[in-house]
PDB file of C-alpha atoms and ligand atoms in Angstrom:
ATOM      1  CA  UNK A  21      24.457   9.484   2.545  1.00 42.00           C
ATOM      2  CA  UNK A  22      22.773  12.272   0.568  1.00 53.00           C
ATOM      3  CA  UNK A  23      19.140  13.180   1.281  1.00 80.00           C
ATOM      4  CA  UNK A  24      18.022  10.855  -1.477  1.00 93.00           C
ATOM      5  CA  UNK A  25      19.385   7.466  -2.527  1.00 96.00           C
ATOM      6  CA  UNK A  26      22.002   7.417  -5.257  1.00 98.00           C
ATOM      7  CA  UNK A  27      20.279   5.160  -7.789  1.00 98.00           C
ATOM      8  CA  UNK A  28      16.921   4.499  -9.356  1.00 98.00           C
ATOM      9  CA  UNK A  29      16.397   1.354 -11.384  1.00 99.00           C
ATOM     10  CA  UNK A  30      15.093   2.321 -14.805  1.00 98.00           C
ATOM     11  CA  UNK A  31      14.458  -0.184 -17.586  1.00 98.00           C
ATOM     12  CA  UNK A  32      17.292  -2.454 -16.592  1.00 98.00           C
ATOM     13  CA  UNK A  33      19.844   0.190 -15.634  1.00 98.00           C
ATOM     14  CA  UNK A  34      20.855   1.737 -12.344  1.00 98.00           C
ATOM     15  CA  UNK A  35      20.479   5.421 -13.160  1.00 98.00           C
ATOM     16  CA  UNK A  36      21.661   8.286 -10.961  1.00 98.00           C
ATOM     17  CA  UNK A  37      18.732   9.916  -9.106  1.00 98.00           C
ATOM     18  CA  UNK A  38      19.324  13.220 -10.929  1.00 97.00           C
ATOM     19  CA  UNK A  39      19.190  11.538 -14.314  1.00 98.00           C
ATOM     20  CA  UNK A  40      15.956   9.548 -13.836  1.00 98.00           C
ATOM     21  CA  UNK A  41      13.802  11.806 -16.030  1.00 97.00           C
ATOM     22  CA  UNK A  42      10.889  11.457 -18.448  1.00 98.00           C
ATOM     23  CA  UNK A  43       9.653  13.551 -21.364  1.00 98.00           C
ATOM     24  CA  UNK A  44       6.639  15.863 -20.853  1.00 98.00           C
ATOM     25  CA  UNK A  45       4.794  14.126 -23.696  1.00 98.00           C
ATOM     26  CA  UNK A  46       4.873  10.811 -21.809  1.00 98.00           C
ATOM     27  CA  UNK A  47       1.403   9.261 -22.034  1.00 98.00           C
ATOM     28  CA  UNK A  48       1.232   8.304 -18.342  1.00 98.00           C
ATOM     29  CA  UNK A  49       1.854  11.884 -17.248  1.00 98.00           C
ATOM     30  CA  UNK A  50      -1.271  13.018 -19.107  1.00 98.00           C
ATOM     31  CA  UNK A  51      -3.628  10.106 -18.482  1.00 98.00           C
ATOM     32  CA  UNK A  52      -2.390   8.192 -15.443  1.00 98.00           C
ATOM     33  CA  UNK A  53      -1.769   5.146 -17.588  1.00 98.00           C
ATOM     34  CA  UNK A  54       0.434   3.117 -15.335  1.00 98.00           C
ATOM     35  CA  UNK A  55       0.369   0.692 -12.432  1.00 99.00           C
ATOM     36  CA  UNK A  56       2.493   0.664  -9.335  1.00 98.00           C
ATOM     37  CA  UNK A  57       3.266  -0.986  -6.029  1.00 98.00           C
ATOM     38  CA  UNK A  58       4.280   0.200  -2.589  1.00 98.00           C
ATOM     39  CA  UNK A  59       6.167  -2.145  -0.308  1.00 98.00           C
ATOM     40  CA  UNK A  60       8.729  -2.014   2.420  1.00 98.00           C
ATOM     41  CA  UNK A  61      12.019  -3.413   3.567  1.00 98.00           C
ATOM     42  CA  UNK A  62      12.857  -3.577   7.267  1.00 98.00           C
ATOM     43  CA  UNK A  63      16.023  -4.329   9.193  1.00 98.00           C
ATOM     44  CA  UNK A  64      15.959  -7.739  10.858  1.00 98.00           C
ATOM     45  CA  UNK A  65      18.472  -9.191  13.317  1.00 96.00           C
ATOM     46  CA  UNK A  66      20.956 -10.129  10.607  1.00 92.00           C
ATOM     47  CA  UNK A  67      19.858  -8.533   7.326  1.00 97.00           C
ATOM     48  CA  UNK A  68      17.567  -6.074   5.636  1.00 98.00           C
ATOM     49  CA  UNK A  69      14.499  -7.960   4.359  1.00 98.00           C
ATOM     50  CA  UNK A  70      11.696  -7.075   1.955  1.00 98.00           C
ATOM     51  CA  UNK A  71       8.242  -7.856   3.329  1.00 98.00           C
ATOM     52  CA  UNK A  72       6.035 -10.013   1.093  1.00 99.00           C
ATOM     53  CA  UNK A  73       7.920  -9.279  -2.107  1.00 99.00           C
ATOM     54  CA  UNK A  74       6.307 -12.075  -4.213  1.00 98.00           C
ATOM     55  CA  UNK A  75       2.797 -10.969  -3.215  1.00 98.00           C
ATOM     56  CA  UNK A  76       3.468  -7.361  -4.227  1.00 98.00           C
ATOM     57  CA  UNK A  77       5.069  -8.533  -7.470  1.00 98.00           C
ATOM     58  CA  UNK A  78       2.037 -10.653  -8.252  1.00 98.00           C
ATOM     59  CA  UNK A  79      -0.346  -7.738  -7.672  1.00 98.00           C
ATOM     60  CA  UNK A  80       1.867  -5.552  -9.864  1.00 98.00           C
ATOM     61  CA  UNK A  81       1.573  -7.990 -12.773  1.00 98.00           C
ATOM     62  CA  UNK A  82      -2.138  -8.511 -12.134  1.00 98.00           C
ATOM     63  CA  UNK A  83      -2.695  -4.726 -12.277  1.00 98.00           C
ATOM     64  CA  UNK A  84      -0.697  -4.566 -15.523  1.00 98.00           C
ATOM     65  CA  UNK A  85      -2.829  -7.358 -16.983  1.00 98.00           C
ATOM     66  CA  UNK A  86      -6.056  -5.410 -16.353  1.00 98.00           C
ATOM     67  CA  UNK A  87      -4.730  -2.527 -18.470  1.00 98.00           C
ATOM     68  CA  UNK A  88      -3.004  -4.790 -21.028  1.00 98.00           C
ATOM     69  CA  UNK A  89       0.323  -3.212 -20.142  1.00 98.00           C
ATOM     70  CA  UNK A  90       3.290  -5.191 -21.328  1.00 97.00           C
ATOM     71  CA  UNK A  91       6.288  -5.469 -19.078  1.00 98.00           C
ATOM     72  CA  UNK A  92       9.671  -6.201 -20.625  1.00 98.00           C
ATOM     73  CA  UNK A  93      10.802  -7.894 -17.401  1.00 98.00           C
ATOM     74  CA  UNK A  94       9.701 -11.078 -15.672  1.00 98.00           C
ATOM     75  CA  UNK A  95       8.548 -11.091 -12.042  1.00 98.00           C
ATOM     76  CA  UNK A  96      11.852 -12.755 -11.083  1.00 98.00           C
ATOM     77  CA  UNK A  97      13.850 -10.039 -12.888  1.00 98.00           C
ATOM     78  CA  UNK A  98      11.939  -7.246 -11.116  1.00 98.00           C
ATOM     79  CA  UNK A  99      12.402  -8.916  -7.746  1.00 98.00           C
ATOM     80  CA  UNK A 100      16.138  -9.287  -8.333  1.00 98.00           C
ATOM     81  CA  UNK A 101      16.322  -5.654  -9.550  1.00 98.00           C
ATOM     82  CA  UNK A 102      14.617  -4.569  -6.304  1.00 98.00           C
ATOM     83  CA  UNK A 103      17.127  -6.425  -4.147  1.00 98.00           C
ATOM     84  CA  UNK A 104      20.084  -5.168  -6.188  1.00 98.00           C
ATOM     85  CA  UNK A 105      18.773  -1.585  -5.972  1.00 98.00           C
ATOM     86  CA  UNK A 106      18.645  -1.809  -2.173  1.00 98.00           C
ATOM     87  CA  UNK A 107      22.205  -3.134  -2.178  1.00 98.00           C
ATOM     88  CA  UNK A 108      23.531  -0.482  -4.583  1.00 98.00           C
ATOM     89  CA  UNK A 109      21.937   2.252  -2.481  1.00 98.00           C
ATOM     90  CA  UNK A 110      23.492   0.657   0.630  1.00 98.00           C
ATOM     91  CA  UNK A 111      20.160   0.789   2.416  1.00 98.00           C
ATOM     92  CA  UNK A 112      19.950  -0.743   5.888  1.00 97.00           C
ATOM     93  CA  UNK A 113      17.155   1.219   7.553  1.00 97.00           C
ATOM     94  CA  UNK A 114      13.364   0.949   6.972  1.00 97.00           C
ATOM     95  CA  UNK A 115      12.811   1.592   3.277  1.00 98.00           C
ATOM     96  CA  UNK A 116       9.841   2.267   1.048  1.00 98.00           C
ATOM     97  CA  UNK A 117       9.952   0.643  -2.384  1.00 98.00           C
ATOM     98  CA  UNK A 118       7.954   1.943  -5.329  1.00 98.00           C
ATOM     99  CA  UNK A 119       7.892  -0.106  -8.558  1.00 98.00           C
ATOM    100  CA  UNK A 120       6.077   1.622 -11.421  1.00 99.00           C
ATOM    101  CA  UNK A 121       5.181   0.454 -14.928  1.00 99.00           C
ATOM    102  CA  UNK A 122       3.772   3.103 -17.244  1.00 98.00           C
ATOM    103  CA  UNK A 123       2.865   3.834 -20.843  1.00 98.00           C
ATOM    104  CA  UNK A 124       6.002   5.503 -22.108  1.00 98.00           C
ATOM    105  CA  UNK A 125       4.956   6.440 -25.630  1.00 98.00           C
ATOM    106  CA  UNK A 126       5.084  10.132 -26.431  1.00 98.00           C
ATOM    107  CA  UNK A 127       1.644  11.067 -27.652  1.00 95.00           C
ATOM    108  CA  UNK A 128      -1.943  11.821 -26.813  1.00 96.00           C
ATOM    109  CA  UNK A 129      -3.678   8.903 -28.543  1.00 96.00           C
ATOM    110  CA  UNK A 130      -5.707   7.008 -25.944  1.00 97.00           C
ATOM    111  CA  UNK A 131      -5.254   3.568 -27.495  1.00 97.00           C
ATOM    112  CA  UNK A 132      -2.386   2.162 -25.495  1.00 97.00           C
ATOM    113  CA  UNK A 133      -2.509  -1.346 -26.936  1.00 96.00           C
ATOM    114  CA  UNK A 134       1.006  -2.545 -27.669  1.00 96.00           C
ATOM    115  CA  UNK A 135       2.525   0.757 -26.539  1.00 97.00           C
ATOM    116  CA  UNK A 136       6.061   0.853 -25.205  1.00 98.00           C
ATOM    117  CA  UNK A 137       6.235   0.864 -21.421  1.00 98.00           C
ATOM    118  CA  UNK A 138       8.868   1.875 -18.936  1.00 98.00           C
ATOM    119  CA  UNK A 139       9.538   0.052 -15.693  1.00 98.00           C
ATOM    120  CA  UNK A 140      11.199   1.809 -12.798  1.00 98.00           C
ATOM    121  CA  UNK A 141      11.892   1.040  -9.143  1.00 98.00           C
ATOM    122  CA  UNK A 142      12.572   3.647  -6.477  1.00 98.00           C
ATOM    123  CA  UNK A 143      13.803   2.711  -3.001  1.00 98.00           C
ATOM    124  CA  UNK A 144      14.076   5.377  -0.351  1.00 97.00           C
ATOM    125  CA  UNK A 145      14.443   5.460   3.455  1.00 97.00           C
ATOM    126  CA  UNK A 146      11.057   5.842   5.123  1.00 94.00           C
ATOM    127  CA  UNK A 147      10.021   5.569   8.751  1.00 90.00           C
ATOM    128  CA  UNK A 148       6.364   6.394   9.407  1.00 90.00           C
ATOM    129  CA  UNK A 149       3.409   7.614   7.354  1.00 92.00           C
ATOM    130  CA  UNK A 150       1.591   9.081  10.364  1.00 93.00           C
ATOM    131  CA  UNK A 151       3.891  10.547  12.978  1.00 90.00           C
ATOM    132  CA  UNK A 152       1.394  10.087  15.833  1.00 93.00           C
ATOM    133  CA  UNK A 153      -0.009   7.157  17.811  1.00 93.00           C
ATOM    134  CA  UNK A 154      -3.513   7.582  16.396  1.00 97.00           C
ATOM    135  CA  UNK A 155      -5.341   9.717  13.849  1.00 98.00           C
ATOM    136  CA  UNK A 156      -8.655  11.442  13.157  1.00 98.00           C
ATOM    137  CA  UNK A 157     -10.549  10.798   9.936  1.00 98.00           C
ATOM    138  CA  UNK A 158     -13.703  11.999   8.224  1.00 98.00           C
ATOM    139  CA  UNK A 159     -15.980  10.024   5.966  1.00 99.00           C
ATOM    140  CA  UNK A 160     -15.349  11.632   2.611  1.00 98.00           C
ATOM    141  CA  UNK A 161     -18.141  13.172   0.566  1.00 98.00           C
ATOM    142  CA  UNK A 162     -16.365  11.607  -2.437  1.00 98.00           C
ATOM    143  CA  UNK A 163     -17.260   7.998  -3.174  1.00 98.00           C
ATOM    144  CA  UNK A 164     -14.673   5.308  -3.885  1.00 98.00           C
ATOM    145  CA  UNK A 165     -14.203   4.477  -7.565  1.00 98.00           C
ATOM    146  CA  UNK A 166     -16.241   1.498  -8.672  1.00 98.00           C
ATOM    147  CA  UNK A 167     -15.299  -1.748 -10.369  1.00 96.00           C
ATOM    148  CA  UNK A 168     -17.505  -0.786 -13.320  1.00 97.00           C
ATOM    149  CA  UNK A 169     -15.428   2.339 -14.060  1.00 96.00           C
ATOM    150  CA  UNK A 170     -11.815   1.999 -12.961  1.00 97.00           C
ATOM    151  CA  UNK A 171     -11.470  -1.209 -10.919  1.00 97.00           C
ATOM    152  CA  UNK A 172      -9.947  -0.400  -7.523  1.00 97.00           C
ATOM    153  CA  UNK A 173      -8.489  -3.889  -7.289  1.00 95.00           C
ATOM    154  CA  UNK A 174      -5.926  -2.910  -9.947  1.00 98.00           C
ATOM    155  CA  UNK A 175      -3.393  -0.500  -8.471  1.00 98.00           C
ATOM    156  CA  UNK A 176      -3.461   1.967 -11.351  1.00 98.00           C
ATOM    157  CA  UNK A 177      -1.864   5.415 -11.207  1.00 98.00           C
ATOM    158  CA  UNK A 178      -5.031   7.196 -12.353  1.00 98.00           C
ATOM    159  CA  UNK A 179      -7.046   5.670  -9.490  1.00 98.00           C
ATOM    160  CA  UNK A 180      -5.210   7.894  -7.087  1.00 98.00           C
ATOM    161  CA  UNK A 181      -6.874  11.056  -8.302  1.00 98.00           C
ATOM    162  CA  UNK A 182      -9.898   9.708  -6.382  1.00 98.00           C
ATOM    163  CA  UNK A 183      -7.769   9.273  -3.251  1.00 98.00           C
ATOM    164  CA  UNK A 184      -6.363  12.766  -3.725  1.00 98.00           C
ATOM    165  CA  UNK A 185      -9.830  14.333  -3.725  1.00 98.00           C
ATOM    166  CA  UNK A 186     -10.653  12.603  -0.449  1.00 98.00           C
ATOM    167  CA  UNK A 187      -7.292  13.471   1.094  1.00 98.00           C
ATOM    168  CA  UNK A 188      -7.654  17.130   0.128  1.00 98.00           C
ATOM    169  CA  UNK A 189     -11.117  17.257   1.657  1.00 98.00           C
ATOM    170  CA  UNK A 190      -9.792  15.688   4.871  1.00 98.00           C
ATOM    171  CA  UNK A 191      -6.914  18.111   5.225  1.00 98.00           C
ATOM    172  CA  UNK A 192      -9.092  21.125   4.416  1.00 98.00           C
ATOM    173  CA  UNK A 193     -11.487  20.071   7.170  1.00 98.00           C
ATOM    174  CA  UNK A 194      -8.633  19.481   9.628  1.00 98.00           C
ATOM    175  CA  UNK A 195      -8.623  15.653   9.642  1.00 98.00           C
ATOM    176  CA  UNK A 196      -5.554  13.473   9.188  1.00 98.00           C
ATOM    177  CA  UNK A 197      -7.153  11.282   6.521  1.00 98.00           C
ATOM    178  CA  UNK A 198     -10.453  10.107   5.067  1.00 98.00           C
ATOM    179  CA  UNK A 199     -12.469   6.917   4.726  1.00 99.00           C
ATOM    180  CA  UNK A 200     -14.377   6.557   1.467  1.00 99.00           C
ATOM    181  CA  UNK A 201     -17.732   4.853   1.061  1.00 98.00           C
ATOM    182  CA  UNK A 202     -18.386   2.730  -2.009  1.00 98.00           C
ATOM    183  CA  UNK A 203     -21.055   3.529  -4.583  1.00 98.00           C
ATOM    184  CA  UNK A 204     -23.667   1.803  -2.366  1.00 98.00           C
ATOM    185  CA  UNK A 205     -22.784   3.912   0.666  1.00 98.00           C
ATOM    186  CA  UNK A 206     -20.971   1.088   2.451  1.00 98.00           C
ATOM    187  CA  UNK A 207     -17.535   1.521   4.000  1.00 99.00           C
ATOM    188  CA  UNK A 208     -14.784   0.921   1.464  1.00 99.00           C
ATOM    189  CA  UNK A 209     -11.280   2.001   2.477  1.00 98.00           C
ATOM    190  CA  UNK A 210      -8.916   4.858   3.238  1.00 98.00           C
ATOM    191  CA  UNK A 211      -7.121   6.967   0.662  1.00 98.00           C
ATOM    192  CA  UNK A 212      -4.191   4.556   0.718  1.00 98.00           C
ATOM    193  CA  UNK A 213      -5.115   2.083   3.450  1.00 98.00           C
ATOM    194  CA  UNK A 214      -7.554  -0.720   4.169  1.00 98.00           C
ATOM    195  CA  UNK A 215      -9.772  -0.316   7.203  1.00 98.00           C
ATOM    196  CA  UNK A 216     -10.445  -2.739  10.083  1.00 98.00           C
ATOM    197  CA  UNK A 217     -13.010  -2.588  12.890  1.00 98.00           C
ATOM    198  CA  UNK A 218     -13.101  -4.400  16.220  1.00 98.00           C
ATOM    199  CA  UNK A 219     -16.436  -5.339  17.770  1.00 97.00           C
ATOM    200  CA  UNK A 220     -15.976  -7.552  20.820  1.00 95.00           C
ATOM    201  CA  UNK A 221     -13.941 -10.593  19.707  1.00 93.00           C
ATOM    202  CA  UNK A 222     -14.716  -9.877  16.063  1.00 98.00           C
ATOM    203  CA  UNK A 223     -12.181  -8.278  13.741  1.00 98.00           C
ATOM    204  CA  UNK A 224     -13.994  -6.996  10.654  1.00 98.00           C
ATOM    205  CA  UNK A 225     -12.888  -5.597   7.310  1.00 99.00           C
ATOM    206  CA  UNK A 226     -14.930  -4.637   4.227  1.00 98.00           C
ATOM    207  CA  UNK A 227     -15.123  -7.495   1.732  1.00 98.00           C
ATOM    208  CA  UNK A 228     -13.626  -7.413  -1.770  1.00 97.00           C
ATOM    209  CA  UNK A 229     -17.010  -6.401  -3.232  1.00 97.00           C
ATOM    210  CA  UNK A 230     -16.752  -3.079  -1.330  1.00 98.00           C
ATOM    211  CA  UNK A 231     -14.449  -1.460  -3.917  1.00 98.00           C
ATOM    212  CA  UNK A 232     -11.266  -2.044  -1.933  1.00 98.00           C
ATOM    213  CA  UNK A 233      -7.726  -2.705  -3.012  1.00 98.00           C
ATOM    214  CA  UNK A 234      -6.864  -6.279  -2.055  1.00 98.00           C
ATOM    215  CA  UNK A 235      -4.189  -5.080   0.331  1.00 98.00           C
ATOM    216  CA  UNK A 236      -1.218  -7.229   1.166  1.00 98.00           C
ATOM    217  CA  UNK A 237      -1.272  -5.851   4.729  1.00 98.00           C
ATOM    218  CA  UNK A 238      -5.012  -6.585   4.853  1.00 98.00           C
ATOM    219  CA  UNK A 239      -4.158 -10.202   4.094  1.00 98.00           C
ATOM    220  CA  UNK A 240      -1.355 -10.164   6.687  1.00 98.00           C
ATOM    221  CA  UNK A 241      -3.777  -8.800   9.310  1.00 98.00           C
ATOM    222  CA  UNK A 242      -6.425 -11.401   8.506  1.00 98.00           C
ATOM    223  CA  UNK A 243      -3.846 -14.157   9.030  1.00 98.00           C
ATOM    224  CA  UNK A 244      -2.363 -12.636  12.185  1.00 97.00           C
ATOM    225  CA  UNK A 245      -5.796 -11.950  13.734  1.00 97.00           C
ATOM    226  CA  UNK A 246      -6.982 -15.443  12.841  1.00 97.00           C
ATOM    227  CA  UNK A 247      -3.848 -17.018  14.340  1.00 97.00           C
ATOM    228  CA  UNK A 248      -4.426 -14.935  17.491  1.00 96.00           C
ATOM    229  CA  UNK A 249      -7.857 -16.503  17.873  1.00 96.00           C
ATOM    230  CA  UNK A 250      -9.999 -13.581  16.735  1.00 97.00           C
ATOM    231  CA  UNK A 251     -13.120 -14.173  14.742  1.00 98.00           C
ATOM    232  CA  UNK A 252     -12.255 -12.473  11.411  1.00 98.00           C
ATOM    233  CA  UNK A 253     -15.098 -11.343   9.165  1.00 98.00           C
ATOM    234  CA  UNK A 254     -14.870  -9.961   5.622  1.00 98.00           C
ATOM    235  CA  UNK A 255     -18.263  -8.406   5.033  1.00 98.00           C
ATOM    236  CA  UNK A 256     -20.239  -5.294   4.151  1.00 98.00           C
ATOM    237  CA  UNK A 257     -19.686  -2.546   6.733  1.00 98.00           C
ATOM    238  CA  UNK A 258     -22.156   0.276   7.420  1.00 98.00           C
ATOM    239  CA  UNK A 259     -20.934   3.821   7.953  1.00 98.00           C
ATOM    240  CA  UNK A 260     -22.402   3.973  11.459  1.00 98.00           C
ATOM    241  CA  UNK A 261     -20.294   0.976  12.516  1.00 98.00           C
ATOM    242  CA  UNK A 262     -17.311   3.308  12.243  1.00 98.00           C
ATOM    243  CA  UNK A 263     -18.850   5.340  15.071  1.00 98.00           C
ATOM    244  CA  UNK A 264     -20.004   2.455  17.239  1.00 98.00           C
ATOM    245  CA  UNK A 265     -17.150  -0.072  17.032  1.00 98.00           C
ATOM    246  CA  UNK A 266     -14.753  -0.622  19.925  1.00 98.00           C
ATOM    247  CA  UNK A 267     -11.808   0.110  17.663  1.00 98.00           C
ATOM    248  CA  UNK A 268     -11.105   1.192  14.097  1.00 98.00           C
ATOM    249  CA  UNK A 269      -7.698   1.109  12.478  1.00 98.00           C
ATOM    250  CA  UNK A 270      -5.989   1.524   9.132  1.00 98.00           C
ATOM    251  CA  UNK A 271      -3.554  -0.981   7.671  1.00 98.00           C
ATOM    252  CA  UNK A 272      -1.233  -0.686   4.703  1.00 98.00           C
ATOM    253  CA  UNK A 273       2.369  -1.058   3.657  1.00 98.00           C
ATOM    254  CA  UNK A 274       2.894   2.658   4.287  1.00 97.00           C
ATOM    255  CA  UNK A 275       0.441   3.120   7.202  1.00 97.00           C
ATOM    256  CA  UNK A 276       1.400  -0.217   8.859  1.00 97.00           C
ATOM    257  CA  UNK A 277      -1.182  -0.402  11.686  1.00 97.00           C
ATOM    258  CA  UNK A 278      -2.546   3.049  12.528  1.00 98.00           C
ATOM    259  CA  UNK A 279      -5.305   3.389  15.149  1.00 98.00           C
ATOM    260  CA  UNK A 280      -8.172   5.738  14.243  1.00 98.00           C
ATOM    261  CA  UNK A 281      -9.206   7.617  17.381  1.00 98.00           C
ATOM    262  CA  UNK A 282     -11.969   9.743  15.921  1.00 98.00           C
ATOM    263  CA  UNK A 283     -14.369   9.470  12.958  1.00 98.00           C
ATOM    264  CA  UNK A 284     -16.392  12.532  11.916  1.00 98.00           C
ATOM    265  CA  UNK A 285     -15.819  14.117  15.336  1.00 98.00           C
ATOM    266  CA  UNK A 286     -17.020  11.016  17.227  1.00 98.00           C
ATOM    267  CA  UNK A 287     -14.587   9.237  19.514  1.00 98.00           C
ATOM    268  CA  UNK A 288     -13.944   5.620  18.593  1.00 98.00           C
ATOM    269  CA  UNK A 289     -14.219   3.557  21.799  1.00 97.00           C
ATOM    270  CA  UNK A 290     -12.362   5.413  24.529  1.00 95.00           C
ATOM    271  CA  UNK A 291     -10.676   7.717  22.029  1.00 97.00           C
ATOM    272  CA  UNK A 292      -7.334   6.036  22.781  1.00 97.00           C
ATOM    273  CA  UNK A 293      -5.532   3.334  20.740  1.00 97.00           C
ATOM    274  CA  UNK A 294      -7.409   0.095  21.490  1.00 97.00           C
ATOM    275  CA  UNK A 295      -5.980  -3.107  22.934  1.00 97.00           C
ATOM    276  CA  UNK A 296      -6.591  -5.196  19.826  1.00 97.00           C
ATOM    277  CA  UNK A 297      -5.047  -2.679  17.424  1.00 97.00           C
ATOM    278  CA  UNK A 298      -2.122  -2.321  19.813  1.00 97.00           C
ATOM    279  CA  UNK A 299      -1.580  -6.062  19.991  1.00 97.00           C
ATOM    280  CA  UNK A 300      -1.818  -6.436  16.209  1.00 97.00           C
ATOM    281  CA  UNK A 301       0.425  -3.415  15.677  1.00 97.00           C
ATOM    282  CA  UNK A 302       3.102  -4.942  17.879  1.00 97.00           C
ATOM    283  CA  UNK A 303       2.821  -8.328  16.212  1.00 98.00           C
ATOM    284  CA  UNK A 304       3.020  -6.714  12.778  1.00 98.00           C
ATOM    285  CA  UNK A 305       6.150  -4.793  13.822  1.00 98.00           C
ATOM    286  CA  UNK A 306       7.749  -8.023  15.060  1.00 98.00           C
ATOM    287  CA  UNK A 307       6.644  -9.892  11.947  1.00 98.00           C
ATOM    288  CA  UNK A 308       8.151  -7.463   9.430  1.00 98.00           C
ATOM    289  CA  UNK A 309      11.393  -7.480  11.432  1.00 98.00           C
ATOM    290  CA  UNK A 310      11.631 -11.273  11.247  1.00 98.00           C
ATOM    291  CA  UNK A 311      10.991 -11.798  14.964  1.00 98.00           C
ATOM    292  CA  UNK A 312       8.039 -14.157  14.536  1.00 98.00           C
ATOM    293  CA  UNK A 313       9.168 -17.586  13.362  1.00 97.00           C
ATOM    294  CA  UNK A 314       5.842 -18.664  11.839  1.00 97.00           C
ATOM    295  CA  UNK A 315       5.798 -15.618   9.505  1.00 98.00           C
ATOM    296  CA  UNK A 316       9.457 -15.588   8.497  1.00 98.00           C
ATOM    297  CA  UNK A 317       8.579 -17.014   5.091  1.00 98.00           C
ATOM    298  CA  UNK A 318       7.139 -13.549   4.254  1.00 98.00           C
ATOM    299  CA  UNK A 319      10.631 -12.031   4.284  1.00 98.00           C
ATOM    300  CA  UNK A 320      13.119 -11.893   1.420  1.00 98.00           C
ATOM    301  CA  UNK A 321      16.642 -11.178   2.600  1.00 98.00           C
ATOM    302  CA  UNK A 322      18.533  -8.455   0.748  1.00 98.00           C
ATOM    303  CA  UNK A 323      22.240  -8.893   1.507  1.00 98.00           C
ATOM    304  CA  UNK A 324      22.090 -12.620   2.500  1.00 89.00           C
TER     305      UNK A 324
HETATM  306  N1  LIG B  18      -5.959   0.724  -0.303  1.00 56.77           N
HETATM  307  C1  LIG B  18      -5.371   1.614  -1.105  1.00 56.77           C
HETATM  308  C2  LIG B  18      -6.212   2.521  -1.934  1.00 56.77           C
HETATM  309  C3  LIG B  18      -3.975   1.707  -1.148  1.00 56.77           C
HETATM  310  O1  LIG B  18      -3.373   2.601  -1.942  1.00 56.77           O
HETATM  311  C4  LIG B  18      -3.200   0.863  -0.328  1.00 56.77           C
HETATM  312  C5  LIG B  18      -1.704   0.963  -0.336  1.00 56.77           C
HETATM  313  N2  LIG B  18      -1.158   0.173  -1.355  1.00 56.77           N
HETATM  314  C6  LIG B  18      -3.861  -0.064   0.482  1.00 56.77           C
HETATM  315  C7  LIG B  18      -5.245  -0.101   0.475  1.00 56.77           C
HETATM  316  C8  LIG B  18      -3.094  -1.027   1.330  1.00 56.77           C
HETATM  317  O2  LIG B  18      -2.491  -1.991   0.520  1.00 56.77           O
HETATM  318  P1  LIG B  18      -1.149  -2.727   0.933  1.00 56.77           P
HETATM  319  O3  LIG B  18      -1.400  -3.309   2.270  1.00 56.77           O
HETATM  320  O4  LIG B  18      -0.958  -3.770  -0.096  1.00 56.77           O
HETATM  321  O5  LIG B  18      -0.077  -1.722   0.983  1.00 56.77           O
END
């Protein structure tokens, strides 16, 4: 296979990768007026399967609703297009899937009401976001965007300029990634990940009032941790808890479960991946590969 997959789904057609182009006057290019998703497909024993496809589709349409973006396709049509795209590209290895819906009008007028939109889906082989067993992060000097400005719960393209600032700061300071605080100075989330802490038998994650994206992996983790008998808490988290918890880890469709070994130059726990994160990481890996019976309903088979 070539370095990139052969097709991109674009407004109902399977377009050659080279031909999937947009005009420079496209509204979304100037103003970030679009919404997107990021999800994955994994090989299972007998098929490739998309992990939590309906949940990602629902969030996609919820994000579109916030910005009054019209989509010419139904959730069922987009889900079928995703599966057909994976088949046309003959994908069988771990794959990252990126649906995007954006304001496609050519023009600079900010009123997007009723504007034409384009829907695209990209599917490309993808193994790991962080190619190491654990990472170092800083607490960013940039605060997470607030509900009252651009709601973080909607996965809008423009939101990611906030993540980019934090990511740039992290890489300039020599960290792998950053954790952002919300406008009240409480822990919010990573640049593209939700954050979890372990304190004794408690597994903790910032609540939805802490300017987080309502991550699908976050939800998966809450269910897995609960089923494993941990005491799961969604609550406000103070910055200093990042330094004093037994374990801290990121979760996300791209990051999967990534232990954080150091925050602001302070070792988390022993400075090695913790036992809880390790257990949850393994269970997550088995879950997405269809090896855990009780979670198999989260998988949508591709080739059947
Ligand atoms: N927070 C942000 C800002 C993200 O971009 C992502 C990735 N979509 C997440 C959290 C994790 O969400 P999910 O588990 O649904 O991928």
